[in-house]
Amino acid sequence: MNAGAGPDLRGDSEITRKVYLGVGCLTLVRLIWHLFEPIGMVGDETYYWEWGRRLDWGYFSKPPMIGWLYGILGMTFGNHTFVFKTAATLFTSAGLLGLFHGTRIAVGARIAAWAVLLAAASPANLMLASILTIDAPLLFFWAVGFALTARLIFDANPPKASTWALFAMVWGLGYLSKQMMMVQPVLVLLAALWCRPDLLRKAGFYVAVAASYLFLLPPLLWNARNDWATFRHTAHHFSSATNPIWERAGEFLGGMLGGIFTPVAGVLLVIATVACLRRPMVLSKAERFFFVFGPLGLIAISFLLFRQKLNLNWPAVFFLASYAFLAAVWLQRFPGRIVWMKAAVVVAAVLSIATMAILPLRAQLQLAKSATRLDHGYREGAEAVQRVIDTLEPGSYSGILLVGRRFDVSQLAFHLSGNPIIHHFTIGERVESQYDVWPGPELEKSYLLIRVRNTDGSSPPDPTDALPGYVRRCFDRDDIQAMPESQVAVPLIGRVHSYDVFLTGPLRQWNAQGPYRSEVAEP
């Protein structure tokens, strides 16, 4: 093969057809699986769903794309769990096809098919297709950008203006999905420098980068009006960790080997990376391209472990090209050891199938404690609270206030009948979520007040415990009455969700002292 010209794509059509068929079948299986709701709406999903009910140019912690997606899906198809899981599944499947086409352009359909097999079989890809958060659209736009870059690097013809325009659009939409997308133009620059330097003389690249940043103007203006809320939240992620580095590194590597690359694929990737780093000057053009978009990013971001915890989804954009790098290096340099590639796919597939089987049975298998971070217990709690609400006379309150975490608010709002707007009490002046950015409830109105507490399961919380002072200060003395038989306790494995329901008198003030919030809600 001529390393500079890329593979001959003739004869790849049959493999391409099989890859599309395989991705289509995988998508269908996952959609059928989601019909049974093995994973309900997790906290992040219901939180972003709340954003979609109040569309804006920006939000407290993330760019606006995820809120727009939830808003469009909800308005078009209704607020159904299956709708949102379908969107996550389709984004993920389209990302796999982007990986295939980018890899196919560089090294041919056979190796590209192996890259897709490795990625699709991993439990991480299953979870990406199961939870509609910012990572699903991000990785879709990233995969499209990866495929465009492959065409740019390996096509001998000069790039057309339409190619640069497509780059600008994909990058811009990616920026609106997650800030991590802003790394891709840098990687394109590095890939061009190492693989095709003549592209650095093309004005179209620089125009595309500049045009892509125009997409950020609306969220930037939103942040300017809201004291740069997203920037403040993002900076919080880079605070120094207190636990030792060996704990952080162990947790990160365990997650990478256990769910992202799985043990066999992870070891093979390390071997392939070390083999190439020992002789970097003899890497093929395709290996250099994949290395820039994959292992190089993983190595660079790993240095953050020296000062802080590293969440597994932060380097997610580098996973796709790492699969392409692994497939290209292993199948071209170690063709006689293809059995290890097969083993990597089989192990990953077994872990994914086990995950699909276990998730619907996590309560019965005593896994509910760890699954509370997903969805366990929220639907049951909302159903129990709804039964209490149904006993009230119509018009006995004008809205709902909640004392608890932001996920307690969003989960109740999603699962309660009619999807009511729920206002969230915040401790003090610190702005901690999007609820603290939105206007508060109307004053001089009576409310249903819900307190949500989580305990270790040894015993439910005492419902007679006094409400926090920041709540009681908002009402006249003794103007909060616990409803008879109103405590709802949802027992879980190892913990209890407890809901206490109160009726209040007129709301005299709101604990909204921060710079983002209004004391009076919009009518």
PDB file of C-alpha atoms in Angstrom, residues 11-166:
ATOM      1  CA  GLY A  11     -13.841  -3.741  -3.867  1.00  0.00           C
ATOM      2  CA  ASP A  12     -14.842  -2.313  -0.500  1.00  0.00           C
ATOM      3  CA  SER A  13     -18.508  -2.006  -1.365  1.00  0.00           C
ATOM      4  CA  GLU A  14     -19.447  -5.463  -0.045  1.00  0.00           C
ATOM      5  CA  ILE A  15     -17.787  -4.812   3.321  1.00  0.00           C
ATOM      6  CA  THR A  16     -19.426  -1.407   3.460  1.00  0.00           C
ATOM      7  CA  ARG A  17     -22.822  -2.966   2.838  1.00  0.00           C
ATOM      8  CA  LYS A  18     -22.237  -5.465   5.643  1.00  0.00           C
ATOM      9  CA  VAL A  19     -21.150  -2.715   8.034  1.00  0.00           C
ATOM     10  CA  TYR A  20     -24.307  -0.713   7.328  1.00  0.00           C
ATOM     11  CA  LEU A  21     -26.394  -3.842   7.773  1.00  0.00           C
ATOM     12  CA  GLY A  22     -24.613  -4.670  11.032  1.00  0.00           C
ATOM     13  CA  VAL A  23     -25.001  -1.168  12.451  1.00  0.00           C
ATOM     14  CA  GLY A  24     -28.648  -1.195  11.382  1.00  0.00           C
ATOM     15  CA  CYS A  25     -29.285  -4.508  13.147  1.00  0.00           C
ATOM     16  CA  LEU A  26     -27.467  -3.297  16.262  1.00  0.00           C
ATOM     17  CA  THR A  27     -29.600  -0.148  16.261  1.00  0.00           C
ATOM     18  CA  LEU A  28     -32.789  -2.190  15.950  1.00  0.00           C
ATOM     19  CA  VAL A  29     -31.785  -4.498  18.818  1.00  0.00           C
ATOM     20  CA  ARG A  30     -31.013  -1.541  21.050  1.00  0.00           C
ATOM     21  CA  LEU A  31     -34.303   0.159  20.206  1.00  0.00           C
ATOM     22  CA  ILE A  32     -36.249  -3.008  21.003  1.00  0.00           C
ATOM     23  CA  TRP A  33     -34.321  -3.257  24.279  1.00  0.00           C
ATOM     24  CA  HIS A  34     -35.249   0.339  25.124  1.00  0.00           C
ATOM     25  CA  LEU A  35     -38.935  -0.467  24.638  1.00  0.00           C
ATOM     26  CA  PHE A  36     -38.728  -2.333  27.951  1.00  0.00           C
ATOM     27  CA  GLU A  37     -37.064   0.658  29.653  1.00  0.00           C
ATOM     28  CA  PRO A  38     -34.090  -1.190  31.161  1.00  0.00           C
ATOM     29  CA  ILE A  39     -32.654   2.240  31.920  1.00  0.00           C
ATOM     30  CA  GLY A  40     -35.175   4.896  32.809  1.00  0.00           C
ATOM     31  CA  MET A  41     -34.509   8.598  32.611  1.00  0.00           C
ATOM     32  CA  VAL A  42     -31.359   9.219  34.658  1.00  0.00           C
ATOM     33  CA  GLY A  43     -30.788  12.401  36.638  1.00  0.00           C
ATOM     34  CA  ASP A  44     -28.802  14.177  33.923  1.00  0.00           C
ATOM     35  CA  GLU A  45     -31.456  13.355  31.339  1.00  0.00           C
ATOM     36  CA  THR A  46     -34.374  14.760  33.305  1.00  0.00           C
ATOM     37  CA  TYR A  47     -32.257  17.786  34.201  1.00  0.00           C
ATOM     38  CA  TYR A  48     -31.546  18.504  30.514  1.00  0.00           C
ATOM     39  CA  TRP A  49     -35.197  17.752  29.740  1.00  0.00           C
ATOM     40  CA  GLU A  50     -36.031  20.648  32.069  1.00  0.00           C
ATOM     41  CA  TRP A  51     -33.778  22.839  29.943  1.00  0.00           C
ATOM     42  CA  GLY A  52     -35.743  21.813  26.887  1.00  0.00           C
ATOM     43  CA  ARG A  53     -38.942  23.137  28.467  1.00  0.00           C
ATOM     44  CA  ARG A  54     -37.388  26.612  28.723  1.00  0.00           C
ATOM     45  CA  LEU A  55     -35.398  27.096  25.548  1.00  0.00           C
ATOM     46  CA  ASP A  56     -32.626  29.646  25.726  1.00  0.00           C
ATOM     47  CA  TRP A  57     -29.335  30.600  24.077  1.00  0.00           C
ATOM     48  CA  GLY A  58     -27.322  29.223  26.966  1.00  0.00           C
ATOM     49  CA  TYR A  59     -27.525  27.335  30.236  1.00  0.00           C
ATOM     50  CA  PHE A  60     -25.726  27.272  33.556  1.00  0.00           C
ATOM     51  CA  SER A  61     -23.310  24.403  33.008  1.00  0.00           C
ATOM     52  CA  LYS A  62     -23.334  23.445  29.325  1.00  0.00           C
ATOM     53  CA  PRO A  63     -23.828  24.880  25.829  1.00  0.00           C
ATOM     54  CA  PRO A  64     -27.434  24.940  24.617  1.00  0.00           C
ATOM     55  CA  MET A  65     -27.558  22.056  22.112  1.00  0.00           C
ATOM     56  CA  ILE A  66     -28.752  19.423  24.595  1.00  0.00           C
ATOM     57  CA  GLY A  67     -31.571  21.675  25.800  1.00  0.00           C
ATOM     58  CA  TRP A  68     -32.603  22.377  22.227  1.00  0.00           C
ATOM     59  CA  LEU A  69     -32.630  18.651  21.433  1.00  0.00           C
ATOM     60  CA  TYR A  70     -34.869  17.844  24.380  1.00  0.00           C
ATOM     61  CA  GLY A  71     -37.140  20.745  23.521  1.00  0.00           C
ATOM     62  CA  ILE A  72     -37.512  19.725  19.869  1.00  0.00           C
ATOM     63  CA  LEU A  73     -38.023  16.048  20.706  1.00  0.00           C
ATOM     64  CA  GLY A  74     -40.529  16.803  23.451  1.00  0.00           C
ATOM     65  CA  MET A  75     -42.561  19.219  21.352  1.00  0.00           C
ATOM     66  CA  THR A  76     -42.514  16.892  18.321  1.00  0.00           C
ATOM     67  CA  PHE A  77     -42.977  13.436  19.840  1.00  0.00           C
ATOM     68  CA  GLY A  78     -43.991  14.043  23.455  1.00  0.00           C
ATOM     69  CA  ASN A  79     -42.149  13.575  26.728  1.00  0.00           C
ATOM     70  CA  HIS A  80     -41.656   9.822  26.515  1.00  0.00           C
ATOM     71  CA  THR A  81     -38.579   7.970  27.731  1.00  0.00           C
ATOM     72  CA  PHE A  82     -38.394   5.901  24.551  1.00  0.00           C
ATOM     73  CA  VAL A  83     -38.217   9.049  22.406  1.00  0.00           C
ATOM     74  CA  PHE A  84     -35.107  10.277  24.174  1.00  0.00           C
ATOM     75  CA  LYS A  85     -33.468   6.843  24.234  1.00  0.00           C
ATOM     76  CA  THR A  86     -34.129   6.548  20.498  1.00  0.00           C
ATOM     77  CA  ALA A  87     -32.335   9.837  19.878  1.00  0.00           C
ATOM     78  CA  ALA A  88     -29.298   8.669  21.880  1.00  0.00           C
ATOM     79  CA  THR A  89     -29.261   5.380  19.960  1.00  0.00           C
ATOM     80  CA  LEU A  90     -29.458   7.057  16.549  1.00  0.00           C
ATOM     81  CA  PHE A  91     -26.717   9.556  17.394  1.00  0.00           C
ATOM     82  CA  THR A  92     -24.478   6.692  18.518  1.00  0.00           C
ATOM     83  CA  SER A  93     -25.129   4.566  15.437  1.00  0.00           C
ATOM     84  CA  ALA A  94     -24.463   7.521  13.142  1.00  0.00           C
ATOM     85  CA  GLY A  95     -21.198   8.099  15.018  1.00  0.00           C
ATOM     86  CA  LEU A  96     -20.167   4.512  14.296  1.00  0.00           C
ATOM     87  CA  LEU A  97     -20.748   5.117  10.597  1.00  0.00           C
ATOM     88  CA  GLY A  98     -18.653   8.285  10.814  1.00  0.00           C
ATOM     89  CA  LEU A  99     -15.851   6.230  12.357  1.00  0.00           C
ATOM     90  CA  PHE A 100     -16.198   3.660   9.583  1.00  0.00           C
ATOM     91  CA  HIS A 101     -16.023   6.163   6.741  1.00  0.00           C
ATOM     92  CA  GLY A 102     -13.083   8.085   8.205  1.00  0.00           C
ATOM     93  CA  THR A 103     -11.123   4.873   8.779  1.00  0.00           C
ATOM     94  CA  ARG A 104     -12.147   3.438   5.391  1.00  0.00           C
ATOM     95  CA  ILE A 105     -10.771   6.474   3.572  1.00  0.00           C
ATOM     96  CA  ALA A 106      -7.437   6.044   5.351  1.00  0.00           C
ATOM     97  CA  VAL A 107      -6.888   2.269   5.355  1.00  0.00           C
ATOM     98  CA  GLY A 108      -9.763   0.567   3.568  1.00  0.00           C
ATOM     99  CA  ALA A 109     -13.038  -1.030   4.508  1.00  0.00           C
ATOM    100  CA  ARG A 110     -11.647  -4.220   6.084  1.00  0.00           C
ATOM    101  CA  ILE A 111      -9.716  -2.452   8.837  1.00  0.00           C
ATOM    102  CA  ALA A 112     -12.508   0.116   9.189  1.00  0.00           C
ATOM    103  CA  ALA A 113     -14.975  -2.698   9.824  1.00  0.00           C
ATOM    104  CA  TRP A 114     -12.753  -4.007  12.630  1.00  0.00           C
ATOM    105  CA  ALA A 115     -12.615  -0.530  14.169  1.00  0.00           C
ATOM    106  CA  VAL A 116     -16.411  -0.368  14.147  1.00  0.00           C
ATOM    107  CA  LEU A 117     -16.638  -3.860  15.651  1.00  0.00           C
ATOM    108  CA  LEU A 118     -14.350  -2.871  18.522  1.00  0.00           C
ATOM    109  CA  ALA A 119     -16.264   0.340  19.199  1.00  0.00           C
ATOM    110  CA  ALA A 120     -19.778  -1.063  18.813  1.00  0.00           C
ATOM    111  CA  ALA A 121     -19.120  -4.066  21.039  1.00  0.00           C
ATOM    112  CA  SER A 122     -17.918  -2.033  24.022  1.00  0.00           C
ATOM    113  CA  PRO A 123     -20.193  -1.436  27.038  1.00  0.00           C
ATOM    114  CA  ALA A 124     -19.345   2.269  26.770  1.00  0.00           C
ATOM    115  CA  ASN A 125     -20.973   2.434  23.348  1.00  0.00           C
ATOM    116  CA  LEU A 126     -24.050   0.709  24.736  1.00  0.00           C
ATOM    117  CA  MET A 127     -24.332   3.273  27.536  1.00  0.00           C
ATOM    118  CA  LEU A 128     -23.756   6.125  25.077  1.00  0.00           C
ATOM    119  CA  ALA A 129     -26.736   4.791  23.103  1.00  0.00           C
ATOM    120  CA  SER A 130     -28.817   4.544  26.267  1.00  0.00           C
ATOM    121  CA  ILE A 131     -28.480   7.957  27.900  1.00  0.00           C
ATOM    122  CA  LEU A 132     -29.155  11.198  26.019  1.00  0.00           C
ATOM    123  CA  THR A 133     -26.641  13.603  27.515  1.00  0.00           C
ATOM    124  CA  ILE A 134     -24.232  16.054  25.907  1.00  0.00           C
ATOM    125  CA  ASP A 135     -21.875  13.221  24.902  1.00  0.00           C
ATOM    126  CA  ALA A 136     -24.222  11.617  22.348  1.00  0.00           C
ATOM    127  CA  PRO A 137     -24.460  14.650  20.011  1.00  0.00           C
ATOM    128  CA  LEU A 138     -20.840  15.599  20.724  1.00  0.00           C
ATOM    129  CA  LEU A 139     -19.479  12.239  19.558  1.00  0.00           C
ATOM    130  CA  PHE A 140     -21.726  12.312  16.498  1.00  0.00           C
ATOM    131  CA  PHE A 141     -20.355  15.682  15.366  1.00  0.00           C
ATOM    132  CA  TRP A 142     -16.845  14.560  16.326  1.00  0.00           C
ATOM    133  CA  ALA A 143     -17.175  11.436  14.169  1.00  0.00           C
ATOM    134  CA  VAL A 144     -18.392  13.501  11.217  1.00  0.00           C
ATOM    135  CA  GLY A 145     -15.431  15.855  11.678  1.00  0.00           C
ATOM    136  CA  PHE A 146     -13.100  12.842  11.864  1.00  0.00           C
ATOM    137  CA  ALA A 147     -14.442  11.549   8.535  1.00  0.00           C
ATOM    138  CA  LEU A 148     -14.132  14.985   6.932  1.00  0.00           C
ATOM    139  CA  THR A 149     -10.546  15.262   8.137  1.00  0.00           C
ATOM    140  CA  ALA A 150      -9.721  11.847   6.666  1.00  0.00           C
ATOM    141  CA  ARG A 151     -11.022  13.026   3.309  1.00  0.00           C
ATOM    142  CA  LEU A 152      -8.975  16.196   3.673  1.00  0.00           C
ATOM    143  CA  ILE A 153      -5.749  14.322   4.505  1.00  0.00           C
ATOM    144  CA  PHE A 154      -6.008  11.441   2.044  1.00  0.00           C
ATOM    145  CA  ASP A 155      -7.698  13.059  -0.977  1.00  0.00           C
ATOM    146  CA  ALA A 156      -5.032  14.335  -3.342  1.00  0.00           C
ATOM    147  CA  ASN A 157      -7.435  16.872  -4.851  1.00  0.00           C
ATOM    148  CA  PRO A 158      -7.499  20.412  -3.416  1.00  0.00           C
ATOM    149  CA  PRO A 159     -10.282  20.900  -0.820  1.00  0.00           C
ATOM    150  CA  LYS A 160     -13.406  22.569  -2.148  1.00  0.00           C
ATOM    151  CA  ALA A 161     -15.069  25.566  -0.554  1.00  0.00           C
ATOM    152  CA  SER A 162     -18.025  23.321   0.322  1.00  0.00           C
ATOM    153  CA  THR A 163     -15.679  21.107   2.370  1.00  0.00           C
ATOM    154  CA  TRP A 164     -14.530  24.035   4.480  1.00  0.00           C
ATOM    155  CA  ALA A 165     -18.120  25.210   4.898  1.00  0.00           C
ATOM    156  CA  LEU A 166     -19.082  21.736   6.116  1.00  0.00           C
TER     157      LEU A 166
END
